[in-house]
Coordinates of C-alpha atoms and ligand atoms in Angstrom, one line a residue:
Chain A
M1002 CA -10.9 -5.9 7.8
I1003 CA -12.3 -8.0 5.0
I1004 CA -12.8 -8.1 1.3
A1005 CA -16.5 -8.2 0.4
N1006 CA -18.8 -8.0 -2.6
A1007 CA -21.1 -5.1 -2.3
E1008 CA -24.1 -4.6 -4.5
V1009 CA -24.9 -1.0 -5.7
L1010 CA -28.2 0.1 -4.2
Q1011 CA -28.2 3.7 -5.3
L1012 CA -26.0 6.3 -7.0
I1013 CA -27.1 9.9 -7.0
E1014 CA -25.6 13.2 -7.7
L1015 CA -25.6 15.5 -4.7
G1016 CA -24.3 18.7 -6.4
N1017 CA -21.4 19.8 -8.7
A1018 CA -20.3 16.3 -9.8
V1019 CA -20.4 15.1 -6.2
F1020 CA -21.9 11.6 -6.0
L1021 CA -23.4 9.5 -3.2
L1022 CA -23.0 5.8 -3.6
K1023 CA -24.9 3.4 -1.5
V1024 CA -24.0 -0.3 -1.4
H1025 CA -25.3 -3.4 0.4
C1026 CA -22.4 -4.7 2.5
P1027 CA -23.4 -6.2 5.9
E1028 CA -20.0 -7.6 6.7
I1029 CA -18.2 -4.2 6.5
A1030 CA -21.2 -2.2 7.8
R1031 CA -21.2 -4.3 10.9
E1032 CA -17.6 -3.4 11.8
A1033 CA -17.3 0.2 10.5
Q1034 CA -16.5 3.1 12.7
P1035 CA -16.9 6.8 11.8
G1036 CA -13.7 8.1 10.2
Q1037 CA -12.6 4.8 8.8
F1038 CA -12.4 4.2 5.1
C1039 CA -12.8 1.5 2.4
N1040 CA -10.6 0.7 -0.5
V1041 CA -12.7 0.1 -3.6
K1042 CA -11.8 -1.8 -6.7
V1043 CA -13.5 0.4 -9.3
S1044 CA -12.9 -1.9 -12.4
D1045 CA -12.4 -5.6 -13.0
S1046 CA -9.4 -4.9 -15.3
N1047 CA -5.9 -3.8 -14.6
F1048 CA -6.9 -0.2 -15.4
P1049 CA -7.1 1.6 -13.1
L1050 CA -4.9 -0.9 -11.3
L1051 CA -5.1 0.1 -7.7
R1052 CA -8.1 0.3 -5.4
R1053 CA -9.4 3.8 -4.5
P1054 CA -9.8 4.9 -0.9
F1055 CA -13.0 6.6 0.2
S1056 CA -14.2 7.6 3.7
I1057 CA -17.2 5.7 5.0
C1058 CA -19.8 8.4 4.7
D1059 CA -22.7 6.6 6.4
V1060 CA -23.8 3.3 7.7
D1061 CA -27.5 2.4 7.5
G1062 CA -28.2 -1.1 8.7
D1063 CA -26.6 -3.4 6.2
S1064 CA -25.6 -0.6 3.8
L1065 CA -22.6 1.7 3.4
S1066 CA -22.5 5.0 1.7
F1067 CA -19.5 6.8 0.1
M1068 CA -19.4 10.4 -1.1
F1069 CA -17.0 11.2 -4.0
N1070 CA -16.2 13.7 -6.7
V1071 CA -14.5 12.9 -10.0
P1072 CA -10.9 14.1 -10.2
G1073 CA -9.7 11.2 -12.5
E1074 CA -10.3 7.9 -14.3
G1075 CA -11.0 5.8 -11.2
T1076 CA -13.8 7.9 -9.8
K1077 CA -15.1 8.5 -13.3
T1078 CA -15.5 4.7 -13.7
L1079 CA -17.2 4.6 -10.3
S1080 CA -19.6 7.3 -11.2
H1081 CA -20.9 5.1 -14.1
K1082 CA -21.8 2.2 -11.9
K1083 CA -25.4 0.9 -12.3
V1084 CA -27.8 -0.3 -9.5
G1085 CA -27.3 -4.0 -9.1
E1086 CA -23.7 -4.1 -10.2
V1087 CA -21.3 -5.6 -7.6
L1088 CA -18.2 -3.9 -6.3
D1089 CA -15.2 -5.5 -4.6
I1090 CA -14.6 -3.5 -1.4
L1091 CA -11.8 -3.9 1.2
G1092 CA -12.6 -2.5 4.6
P1093 CA -13.2 -1.1 7.1
L1094 CA -9.7 0.3 7.2
G1095 CA -7.7 2.6 9.5
N1096 CA -8.6 4.3 12.7
G1097 CA -11.6 6.6 13.0
F1098 CA -12.6 9.5 15.1
K1099 CA -12.6 9.1 18.9
I1100 CA -16.0 9.4 20.5
S1101 CA -15.2 10.0 24.2
D1102 CA -16.3 11.7 27.4
D1103 CA -13.8 14.5 27.4
Y1104 CA -16.0 17.0 25.5
E1105 CA -19.6 18.2 25.5
C1106 CA -19.7 19.8 22.2
A1107 CA -18.4 18.4 18.9
V1108 CA -17.4 20.9 16.3
F1109 CA -17.2 19.5 12.8
V1110 CA -15.2 21.4 10.2
A1111 CA -15.6 20.3 6.6
G1112 CA -14.2 21.8 3.4
G1113 CA -15.6 20.6 0.1
L1114 CA -15.5 16.8 -0.1
G1115 CA -14.3 16.9 3.5
S1116 CA -18.0 16.5 4.4
A1117 CA -17.7 12.8 3.5
P1118 CA -17.1 11.3 7.0
F1119 CA -19.5 13.5 8.9
P1120 CA -22.9 11.9 8.3
F1121 CA -21.7 8.7 10.0
L1122 CA -20.0 10.7 12.8
T1123 CA -23.1 12.8 13.3
K1124 CA -25.2 9.7 13.7
A1125 CA -22.7 8.0 16.1
M1126 CA -22.3 11.0 18.4
P1127 CA -24.2 10.4 21.7
E1128 CA -27.5 12.3 22.0
E1129 CA -26.3 14.5 24.9
K1130 CA -23.5 16.0 22.9
K1131 CA -24.0 19.3 21.1
I1132 CA -22.9 19.3 17.4
Y1133 CA -22.0 22.3 15.3
S1134 CA -21.1 21.7 11.7
F1135 CA -19.0 24.4 9.9
V1136 CA -19.2 23.6 6.2
G1137 CA -17.2 25.5 3.6
G1138 CA -16.9 25.4 -0.2
R1139 CA -15.6 27.5 -3.1
S1140 CA -19.1 28.3 -4.3
S1141 CA -22.7 27.4 -3.3
G1142 CA -22.7 24.2 -5.4
D1143 CA -19.6 23.0 -3.5
V1144 CA -21.1 23.2 0.0
I1145 CA -22.2 19.7 1.0
T1146 CA -24.3 19.5 4.1
Y1147 CA -25.7 16.1 3.4
G1148 CA -26.4 14.2 6.7
M1149 CA -25.0 17.0 8.9
K1150 CA -26.6 18.7 11.9
N1151 CA -26.7 22.4 12.7
A1152 CA -24.8 23.4 9.6
I1153 CA -23.3 26.9 9.4
I1154 CA -22.0 27.6 5.9
S1155 CA -19.3 29.6 4.2
T1156 CA -18.3 30.1 0.5
D1157 CA -15.2 31.6 -0.8
D1158 CA -17.1 33.7 -3.3
G1159 CA -19.9 34.6 -0.9
S1160 CA -22.6 33.0 -3.1
K1161 CA -24.1 31.3 0.0
G1162 CA -23.7 31.9 3.7
F1163 CA -20.6 33.6 5.1
K1164 CA -18.1 35.0 2.6
G1165 CA -14.7 33.6 3.3
N1166 CA -13.1 30.3 4.2
V1167 CA -14.4 27.9 6.8
V1168 CA -11.8 28.8 9.4
E1169 CA -12.7 32.5 9.1
L1170 CA -16.3 31.3 9.6
L1171 CA -15.2 29.5 12.7
E1172 CA -13.4 32.6 14.0
A1173 CA -16.5 34.7 13.3
N1174 CA -18.7 32.3 15.2
K1175 CA -16.4 31.6 18.1
A1176 CA -18.7 33.1 20.6
I1177 CA -21.1 30.1 20.3
L1178 CA -18.2 27.8 21.2
D1179 CA -17.1 29.7 24.2
G1180 CA -17.8 28.2 27.6
A1181 CA -18.4 24.7 26.3
K1182 CA -15.9 21.8 26.5
I1183 CA -15.4 21.3 22.8
K1184 CA -13.5 19.1 20.5
V1185 CA -12.9 19.9 16.8
F1186 CA -13.1 17.2 14.1
A1187 CA -11.9 18.4 10.7
C1188 CA -11.7 17.0 7.2
G1189 CA -10.8 18.7 4.0
P1190 CA -7.9 20.0 1.9
T1191 CA -4.5 20.2 3.5
P1192 CA -4.4 24.1 3.6
M1193 CA -7.7 24.0 5.4
L1194 CA -6.5 21.4 7.9
R1195 CA -3.4 23.6 8.6
A1196 CA -5.6 26.6 9.3
V1197 CA -7.9 24.5 11.5
K1198 CA -4.8 23.3 13.4
D1199 CA -3.6 26.9 14.0
F1200 CA -7.1 27.9 15.1
C1201 CA -7.2 25.0 17.6
M1202 CA -3.7 25.6 18.9
K1203 CA -4.5 29.3 19.4
Y1204 CA -7.6 28.6 21.6
G1205 CA -6.4 25.3 23.1
Y1206 CA -9.0 23.1 21.6
N1207 CA -8.5 19.4 21.2
C1208 CA -8.7 18.4 17.5
E1209 CA -8.7 15.4 15.3
V1210 CA -8.1 15.7 11.6
S1211 CA -8.8 13.2 8.8
T1212 CA -5.8 13.2 6.5
E1213 CA -5.2 11.9 3.0
C1214 CA -2.3 10.6 1.0
A1215 CA -1.8 8.6 -2.2
M1216 CA -2.1 5.0 -1.3
A1217 CA -1.3 1.6 -2.9
C1218 CA -2.6 -1.0 -0.4
G1219 CA -4.6 0.8 2.2
F1220 CA -3.7 -1.7 5.0
G1221 CA -0.1 -1.2 5.9
I1222 CA 1.9 -3.5 3.6
C1223 CA 3.4 -1.1 1.0
Q1224 CA 4.8 1.8 3.2
G1225 CA 3.5 4.1 0.6
C1226 CA 1.5 6.6 2.7
P1227 CA 3.8 8.3 5.2
I1228 CA 2.9 11.4 7.2
Q1229 CA 5.5 13.2 9.2
A1230 CA 5.2 12.5 12.9
L1231 CA 5.3 15.3 15.4
D1232 CA 5.6 13.3 18.6
K1233 CA 8.4 11.0 17.5
D1234 CA 11.1 10.7 14.9
G1235 CA 10.0 9.4 11.5
Y1236 CA 6.6 8.8 10.0
Y1237 CA 3.2 7.4 10.7
L1238 CA 1.3 5.5 8.0
V1239 CA -1.9 7.3 7.0
C1240 CA -3.7 4.1 6.2
K1241 CA -2.8 2.1 9.3
D1242 CA -2.1 4.7 12.0
G1243 CA -4.6 7.2 10.6
P1244 CA -6.3 8.5 8.5
V1245 CA -7.6 10.3 11.6
F1246 CA -4.9 11.8 13.8
D1247 CA -4.8 14.0 16.9
I1248 CA -3.3 17.2 15.6
R1249 CA -0.6 16.9 18.3
K1250 CA 0.8 13.7 16.6
V1251 CA 1.4 14.8 13.0
V1252 CA 2.8 17.5 10.8
I1253 CA 0.1 18.7 8.5
Chain S
M1256 CA -0.3 -33.1 -8.3
D1257 CA 3.2 -32.1 -7.2
L1258 CA 3.5 -28.4 -6.9
S1259 CA 6.7 -28.4 -4.9
V1260 CA 9.9 -26.7 -6.2
Q1261 CA 13.4 -26.5 -4.9
I1262 CA 15.6 -23.4 -4.5
G1263 CA 19.0 -24.6 -3.2
S1264 CA 18.3 -26.5 0.0
M1265 CA 14.9 -24.8 0.4
R1266 CA 11.9 -26.8 -0.6
L1267 CA 8.7 -24.8 -1.4
K1268 CA 5.3 -26.5 -1.2
N1269 CA 4.4 -24.5 -4.3
P1270 CA 6.2 -21.9 -6.5
V1271 CA 4.3 -18.9 -5.1
M1272 CA 6.4 -16.4 -3.2
L1273 CA 5.3 -13.1 -1.9
A1274 CA 7.7 -10.4 -3.1
S1275 CA 9.7 -8.2 -0.8
G1276 CA 8.2 -4.8 0.0
T1277 CA 4.7 -5.9 -0.9
V1278 CA 3.7 -7.9 2.3
G1279 CA 5.4 -5.9 5.0
Y1280 CA 6.5 -8.4 7.6
G1281 CA 3.4 -10.6 7.1
N1282 CA 1.2 -9.2 9.9
E1283 CA -1.4 -7.2 8.0
I1284 CA -1.7 -9.4 5.0
S1285 CA -2.2 -12.5 7.2
N1286 CA -5.7 -11.2 8.0
L1287 CA -6.7 -11.3 4.4
T1288 CA -5.0 -14.5 3.1
D1289 CA -3.8 -17.9 4.3
L1290 CA 0.0 -17.7 4.5
N1291 CA 0.1 -21.4 5.1
K1292 CA -0.9 -22.0 1.5
I1293 CA 2.0 -19.9 0.1
G1294 CA 5.4 -21.3 -0.9
A1295 CA 7.4 -18.5 0.7
V1296 CA 7.0 -15.1 2.2
I1297 CA 9.8 -12.6 1.5
T1298 CA 10.2 -9.8 4.1
K1299 CA 10.5 -6.2 3.3
S1300 CA 14.2 -5.3 2.8
V1301 CA 15.9 -5.2 6.2
S1302 CA 19.0 -3.1 6.7
L1303 CA 21.4 -3.1 9.7
K1304 CA 20.0 0.1 11.1
P1305 CA 16.4 1.3 10.8
R1306 CA 15.5 3.5 7.9
K1307 CA 12.7 6.1 7.9
G1308 CA 12.3 6.0 4.1
N1309 CA 11.6 8.9 1.8
P1310 CA 9.2 11.8 2.4
P1311 CA 5.8 11.7 0.6
Q1312 CA 4.8 11.3 -2.1
R1313 CA 6.1 7.8 -2.3
I1314 CA 3.6 6.3 -4.8
V1315 CA 2.1 7.2 -8.1
E1316 CA -0.2 5.1 -10.2
T1317 CA 0.7 4.7 -13.9
S1318 CA -1.0 2.9 -16.8
S1319 CA -1.4 -0.6 -15.5
G1320 CA 1.4 -0.1 -13.1
M1321 CA 2.8 2.0 -10.3
L1322 CA 5.9 3.9 -9.3
N1323 CA 7.2 3.7 -5.8
A1324 CA 10.0 5.5 -4.1
I1325 CA 9.6 4.1 -0.5
G1326 CA 13.3 4.4 0.2
L1327 CA 13.7 1.1 2.0
A1328 CA 11.8 2.2 5.1
N1329 CA 12.3 -0.6 7.6
V1330 CA 12.7 -1.4 11.3
G1331 CA 16.4 -2.5 11.1
V1332 CA 17.8 -6.0 12.0
E1333 CA 17.6 -5.7 15.8
E1334 CA 13.9 -4.7 15.9
F1335 CA 13.1 -7.2 13.1
I1336 CA 14.4 -10.1 15.2
K1337 CA 12.7 -8.8 18.3
T1338 CA 9.3 -7.9 17.1
K1339 CA 8.7 -9.3 13.6
V1340 CA 10.4 -12.8 13.6
P1341 CA 8.3 -14.2 16.5
F1342 CA 5.0 -13.5 14.5
L1343 CA 6.3 -15.2 11.4
K1344 CA 7.1 -18.4 13.3
Q1345 CA 3.5 -19.5 13.5
F1346 CA 3.2 -20.0 9.8
D1347 CA 3.9 -23.2 7.8
T1348 CA 5.7 -21.4 5.0
N1349 CA 9.3 -20.5 4.2
I1350 CA 10.4 -17.2 5.4
V1351 CA 13.0 -15.6 3.2
C1352 CA 14.7 -12.5 4.6
N1353 CA 15.5 -9.8 2.0
I1354 CA 18.5 -7.7 2.9
A1355 CA 19.5 -4.2 1.7
A1356 CA 22.8 -2.5 2.6
S1357 CA 25.0 0.3 1.7
S1358 CA 28.3 -1.6 1.9
I1359 CA 29.4 -5.1 1.2
E1360 CA 30.4 -5.5 4.9
E1361 CA 26.8 -4.5 5.9
Y1362 CA 25.3 -7.3 3.6
V1363 CA 27.6 -9.8 5.3
E1364 CA 27.0 -8.5 8.8
C1365 CA 23.1 -8.6 8.3
T1366 CA 23.3 -12.1 6.9
R1367 CA 25.5 -13.4 9.7
I1368 CA 23.2 -12.0 12.4
L1369 CA 20.0 -13.2 10.8
S1370 CA 21.4 -16.7 10.0
A1371 CA 21.0 -17.6 13.6
E1372 CA 17.2 -17.3 13.3
D1373 CA 15.8 -20.8 12.5
V1374 CA 12.6 -19.4 11.0
I1375 CA 14.5 -17.7 8.2
K1376 CA 15.0 -20.3 5.5
A1377 CA 16.9 -18.3 2.9
F1378 CA 18.2 -14.9 2.1
E1379 CA 17.4 -12.7 -0.9
I1380 CA 20.0 -10.0 -1.4
N1381 CA 18.6 -6.8 -2.8
I1382 CA 21.4 -5.2 -4.9
S1383 CA 18.9 -3.4 -7.1
C1384 CA 16.8 -1.0 -5.2
P1385 CA 16.5 2.1 -7.4
N1386 CA 15.1 4.4 -4.7
V1387 CA 18.0 5.2 -2.4
R1388 CA 21.0 7.1 -3.2
E1389 CA 23.6 5.1 -1.4
G1390 CA 23.6 1.3 -1.6
G1391 CA 21.5 -1.0 -3.7
L1392 CA 21.8 0.2 -7.2
I1393 CA 25.5 1.0 -7.2
F1394 CA 26.2 -2.7 -6.5
G1395 CA 23.6 -4.0 -8.8
H1396 CA 25.3 -2.3 -11.7
D1397 CA 28.8 -3.5 -11.0
L1398 CA 29.6 -7.0 -12.1
R1399 CA 32.6 -7.3 -9.7
A1400 CA 30.7 -6.1 -6.7
V1401 CA 27.9 -8.5 -7.4
G1402 CA 30.4 -11.3 -7.5
E1403 CA 32.0 -10.2 -4.3
I1404 CA 28.7 -9.8 -2.5
T1405 CA 27.6 -13.3 -3.6
R1406 CA 30.8 -14.9 -2.5
K1407 CA 31.0 -13.1 0.9
V1408 CA 27.4 -13.5 1.8
K1409 CA 27.5 -17.2 0.9
A1410 CA 30.5 -17.6 3.2
A1411 CA 28.5 -16.0 6.0
T1412 CA 25.6 -18.5 6.0
D1413 CA 24.6 -22.1 5.3
K1414 CA 21.3 -21.1 4.0
P1415 CA 20.4 -20.5 0.3
V1416 CA 21.4 -17.1 -1.0
I1417 CA 19.3 -15.6 -3.8
I1418 CA 20.6 -12.5 -5.5
K1419 CA 17.9 -10.1 -6.7
L1420 CA 18.9 -8.6 -10.0
S1421 CA 18.3 -5.1 -11.5
P1422 CA 16.7 -4.9 -14.9
N1423 CA 18.3 -1.5 -15.4
V1424 CA 21.4 -3.0 -16.9
P1425 CA 22.3 -3.8 -20.5
D1426 CA 23.1 -7.5 -20.0
I1427 CA 21.3 -9.0 -17.1
A1428 CA 22.5 -12.6 -17.9
S1429 CA 26.1 -11.7 -17.3
Y1430 CA 25.1 -10.7 -13.7
A1431 CA 23.3 -14.0 -13.3
R1432 CA 26.4 -15.8 -14.5
V1433 CA 28.6 -14.1 -12.0
V1434 CA 26.1 -15.1 -9.2
S1435 CA 26.2 -18.6 -10.4
E1436 CA 30.0 -18.7 -10.6
E1437 CA 30.4 -17.3 -7.1
G1438 CA 28.2 -20.0 -5.6
G1439 CA 24.8 -18.1 -5.4
D1440 CA 21.9 -20.6 -5.1
A1441 CA 19.5 -18.6 -7.3
V1442 CA 18.7 -15.3 -8.9
S1443 CA 15.5 -13.4 -8.7
A1444 CA 14.5 -11.2 -11.6
I1445 CA 13.4 -8.6 -11.8
N1446 CA 13.4 -5.7 -9.4
T1447 CA 11.5 -2.5 -10.5
L1448 CA 12.4 -0.5 -13.6
V1449 CA 13.4 3.1 -13.1
G1450 CA 10.6 5.5 -14.1
T1451 CA 9.2 8.9 -13.4
S1452 CA 6.0 10.9 -13.7
F1453 CA 5.4 14.7 -13.8
N1454 CA 2.4 16.9 -13.1
I1455 CA 1.9 18.8 -16.3
Y1456 CA 0.3 21.8 -14.6
T1457 CA 2.9 22.4 -11.9
R1458 CA 5.7 20.9 -14.0
K1459 CA 6.9 19.2 -10.9
P1460 CA 7.7 15.5 -10.3
K1461 CA 4.9 13.6 -8.6
L1462 CA 7.4 11.6 -6.4
F1463 CA 9.5 13.5 -3.8
N1464 CA 12.4 11.3 -5.0
V1465 CA 11.7 12.4 -8.7
T1466 CA 12.3 8.9 -9.9
G1467 CA 10.8 5.6 -8.6
G1468 CA 10.6 1.9 -9.4
L1469 CA 7.9 0.8 -11.9
S1470 CA 6.1 -2.4 -11.0
G1471 CA 2.8 -4.1 -11.9
P1472 CA 1.4 -5.6 -15.2
A1473 CA 3.1 -2.8 -17.2
I1474 CA 6.5 -4.5 -16.7
K1475 CA 5.5 -8.1 -17.3
P1476 CA 6.8 -8.4 -20.9
V1477 CA 10.1 -6.9 -19.9
A1478 CA 10.4 -9.2 -16.9
L1479 CA 9.6 -12.3 -19.0
A1480 CA 12.2 -11.3 -21.6
K1481 CA 14.8 -11.0 -18.8
V1482 CA 14.0 -14.4 -17.3
L1483 CA 14.2 -16.0 -20.8
E1484 CA 17.6 -14.3 -21.4
I1485 CA 19.0 -15.6 -18.1
K1486 CA 17.5 -19.1 -18.6
R1487 CA 19.3 -19.4 -22.0
Q1488 CA 22.7 -18.7 -20.5
V1489 CA 22.7 -19.8 -16.8
K1490 CA 21.9 -23.0 -15.0
I1491 CA 20.9 -21.9 -11.4
P1492 CA 17.2 -21.5 -10.6
I1493 CA 15.5 -18.3 -11.5
I1494 CA 12.7 -16.8 -9.5
G1495 CA 10.6 -14.7 -11.9
I1496 CA 9.1 -11.4 -10.8
G1497 CA 7.2 -8.7 -12.6
G1498 CA 3.6 -7.9 -13.1
I1499 CA 2.1 -11.3 -12.2
M1500 CA -1.6 -10.8 -11.5
T1501 CA -3.0 -14.3 -12.3
W1502 CA -2.1 -17.9 -12.6
Q1503 CA -1.8 -17.5 -16.3
D1504 CA 0.9 -14.9 -15.8
A1505 CA 2.7 -17.2 -13.4
A1506 CA 2.6 -20.1 -15.8
E1507 CA 4.1 -17.9 -18.5
F1508 CA 7.0 -17.1 -16.2
M1509 CA 7.6 -20.7 -15.5
I1510 CA 7.5 -21.6 -19.2
V1511 CA 10.2 -19.1 -20.0
G1512 CA 12.5 -20.4 -17.3
A1513 CA 11.3 -19.6 -13.8
T1514 CA 11.6 -22.3 -11.1
A1515 CA 9.4 -20.2 -8.8
F1516 CA 7.9 -16.7 -9.0
E1517 CA 7.2 -13.8 -6.7
I1518 CA 4.1 -11.7 -6.8
G1519 CA 4.3 -8.1 -5.7
T1520 CA 2.0 -5.3 -6.7
V1521 CA -1.0 -7.6 -7.0
N1522 CA -1.0 -8.1 -3.2
F1523 CA -2.1 -4.5 -2.8
V1524 CA -5.1 -5.0 -5.1
N1525 CA -5.9 -8.6 -4.2
P1526 CA -4.2 -9.7 -1.0
N1527 CA -5.4 -13.3 -1.6
A1528 CA -3.9 -13.5 -5.1
G1529 CA -1.2 -15.9 -4.0
V1530 CA -3.7 -18.5 -2.8
E1531 CA -5.8 -18.0 -5.9
I1532 CA -2.7 -18.4 -8.2
A1533 CA -1.7 -21.6 -6.5
A1534 CA -5.2 -23.0 -7.0
G1535 CA -5.2 -21.9 -10.6
L1536 CA -1.9 -23.6 -11.3
V1537 CA -3.3 -26.9 -10.0
E1538 CA -6.2 -26.8 -12.3
Y1539 CA -3.9 -25.8 -15.2
C1540 CA -1.5 -28.7 -14.6
R1541 CA -4.4 -31.1 -14.4
K1542 CA -5.8 -29.9 -17.7
M1543 CA -2.4 -30.0 -19.4
G1544 CA -1.5 -33.4 -18.0
I1545 CA 1.5 -32.0 -16.1
K1546 CA 2.3 -34.2 -13.0
K1547 CA 5.1 -32.1 -11.5
I1548 CA 4.9 -28.3 -11.8
S1549 CA 8.7 -28.2 -12.0
D1550 CA 8.4 -29.8 -15.4
L1551 CA 7.0 -26.6 -16.6
T1552 CA 10.2 -24.6 -15.9
G1553 CA 12.0 -23.7 -19.1
S1554 CA 9.6 -25.8 -21.2
Y1555 CA 9.3 -23.1 -23.9
I1556 CA 9.2 -24.1 -27.6
I1557 CA 10.8 -21.7 -30.0
Ligands
FAD2805 C1 -8.2 7.8 3.5 C2 -8.8 8.5 2.3 C3 -10.1 8.8 2.3 C4 -10.7 9.4 1.1 N1 -12.0 9.7 1.1 C5 -12.5 10.2 0.0 C6 -13.9 10.5 0.0 O1 -14.7 10.2 0.9 N2 -14.4 11.1 -1.1 C7 -13.6 11.4 -2.2 O2 -14.1 11.9 -3.2 N3 -12.3 11.2 -2.2 C8 -11.7 10.6 -1.1 N4 -10.4 10.4 -1.1 C9 -9.6 10.7 -2.2 C10 -9.8 9.7 -3.3 O3 -9.2 8.5 -2.9 C11 -9.2 10.2 -4.6 O4 -9.9 11.3 -5.1 C12 -9.3 9.1 -5.7 O5 -8.4 8.1 -5.4 C13 -9.0 9.6 -7.1 O6 -9.0 8.6 -8.0 P1 -9.1 8.9 -9.5 O7 -8.7 7.6 -10.2 O8 -10.4 9.4 -9.9 O9 -8.1 10.0 -9.8 P2 -6.5 9.8 -10.2 O10 -6.5 9.9 -11.6 O11 -5.9 8.7 -9.5 O12 -6.0 11.2 -9.5 C14 -6.7 12.4 -9.7 C15 -6.2 13.3 -8.7 O13 -6.5 12.8 -7.4 C16 -5.3 12.8 -6.6 N5 -5.4 11.6 -5.8 C17 -5.2 10.3 -6.1 N6 -5.2 9.5 -5.1 C18 -5.5 10.3 -4.0 C19 -5.6 10.1 -2.7 N7 -5.5 8.9 -2.1 N8 -5.9 11.1 -1.8 C20 -5.9 12.4 -2.3 N9 -5.8 12.6 -3.6 C21 -5.6 11.6 -4.5 C22 -4.2 12.7 -7.6 O14 -3.0 13.2 -7.0 C23 -4.7 13.5 -8.7 O15 -4.4 14.9 -8.5 C24 -9.8 9.8 0.0 C25 -8.5 9.4 0.1 C26 -8.0 8.8 1.2 C27 -6.5 8.5 1.3
FMN2806 C1 5.9 -0.6 -2.9 C2 7.0 -1.5 -3.2 C3 8.0 -1.7 -2.4 C4 9.1 -2.5 -2.7 N1 10.1 -2.8 -1.8 C5 11.1 -3.6 -2.1 C6 12.1 -3.9 -1.1 O1 12.1 -3.4 0.0 N2 13.1 -4.8 -1.5 C7 13.1 -5.4 -2.7 O2 14.0 -6.2 -3.0 N3 12.1 -5.2 -3.6 C8 11.1 -4.3 -3.3 N4 10.1 -4.1 -4.3 C9 10.1 -4.7 -5.6 C10 9.3 -6.0 -5.6 O3 9.7 -7.0 -4.7 C11 9.2 -6.6 -7.0 O4 10.5 -6.9 -7.4 C12 8.6 -5.6 -8.1 O5 7.5 -4.9 -7.5 C13 8.1 -6.3 -9.3 O6 7.1 -7.2 -9.1 P1 5.5 -6.8 -9.3 O7 5.4 -6.3 -10.7 O8 4.8 -8.1 -9.1 O9 5.2 -5.9 -8.3 C14 9.1 -3.2 -3.9 C15 8.0 -3.0 -4.8 C16 6.9 -2.2 -4.5 C17 5.8 -2.0 -5.5
FES2807 S1 -1.2 2.5 1.6 FE1 0.1 0.9 1.8 S2 1.0 1.2 3.7 FE2 -0.5 2.7 3.6

């Protein structure tokens, strides 16, 4: 965990106001694990005041990528950065996804911007493991398959791929998961995570979810990012104990 | 250059103090800054029993500030001594323990227990947390209770006692006066201002607790005015708090009357701010021909 200056190498629009930002940042790139995040200072002034958290989307040698959309002022400022500008980044933060021997097949489930951590996770997955990526969005422009392997797509309005949400898509394709030792990795809006959790409980799949919460510090000093614990009394901190949790540990 | 300042019997190598609730118990921030270069570190409010804190959402950003309704989440005195104090021992800085309680007896009990810990150099009594129903605020808004807490906590320890004042009162100087009269060593001002924020589409409050405490640059002018008000009426040292982001902000607090100052919200944005502010003040003093930084305190010209 360090604070580093990162030079903007590239900023492109992937689709419906979804941006991919690539920065040169060897110090953080060296340490980063899939599922971790960085806390980015988007302006030099006191507005917006707080850093903004973004999943590490990809690591490529000395560079880091982030994928973001523009819900407010902070991300709007970020979307106007120019190549060569320098950003102040704190990271890598939190605990990422577990890459372990207890599954043969990794099932990624992404809703909308939930695709963000998967390019890095895809790359980090050992060769011998099978990967299926289930990617959902409201409409065709919201489905982001950047950097993902074997993507199977759904849209709420049916404009691309399966018509329905991504968990219905999973259910419809369950046959291809049967028989393998699988683990599900999910990232997306809370209602989607809840549905993924129900799906995994129903079929007894292990599952890790990447959660979100409004944050002030991002590294455990403000107590601002609680998530209700399931395996103990009280809360975990999303920034320090997460953002990736085993579904058996937290209430989503 | 003499940067040292004095709060009761506690000597600080410089006037920079890290505010309660914005550094946890020191662990995480120590990876990002050098605590040995800080005058004092103030722990998150500790209460007699552990507290889970409020459900989410606990934080909302506002224009140049933030609202928090953490609800005094903390590990409790016993766990604090067992698992947090040993870590803090390795640093060459003053550890100030901030105490929150829901009764006067609890303040006294916490102080008595923690007084036995050598590493703790002073107590800051939080009588002004706006985010929990019981405790805190009720005392902070009652002159007699503030007097009683000061007197009884002082009697329970030999270490300096700092009373942290609420800005959410009509006449803050009268509270500082009571603290002074009852033997308090210093006051710290200010804690957060009560604020709220609503989502205009759902018409619901953004914070679970509905209201929270406002901090950050947005409150600096208010905090400066409170420090000035106290300085004009009361003699004991004032520790200024509220929206300090830079050494310039810190110098301003000292000029209006602060002996030392605490930095809070800035730690979230720039965890190394304390060290940078101390360095900035050295440069400032050199430029201004100030030999002892304590000469800056209350040096305003009106
Ligand atoms: C661990 C983590 C990883 C994240 N990764 C990504 C990512 O890879 N790509 C991406 O686009 N976004 C990601 N987010 C969400 C991102 O941080 C917010 O979208 C961003 O902070 C909004 O900033 P803003 O100033 O544009 O919007 P604001 O004006 O601050 O807020 C606009 C809207 O976004 C919501 N919001 C604010 N902060 C957060 C937050 N921390 N989490 C969720 N919603 C928030 C607000 O409630 C509001 O509805 C992540 C959040 C967390 C906690
Ligand atoms: C997230 C957060 C948690 C806080 N927790 C405490 C606390 O436990 N006890 C306390 O006395 N003050 C607490 N405070 C108040 C700060 O110590 C400080 O008085 C206030 O934030 C104003 O300073 P600032 O503008 O520099 O942040 C907290 C502030 C914030 C932002
Ligand atoms: S964001 Fe501060 S503790 Fe998690």
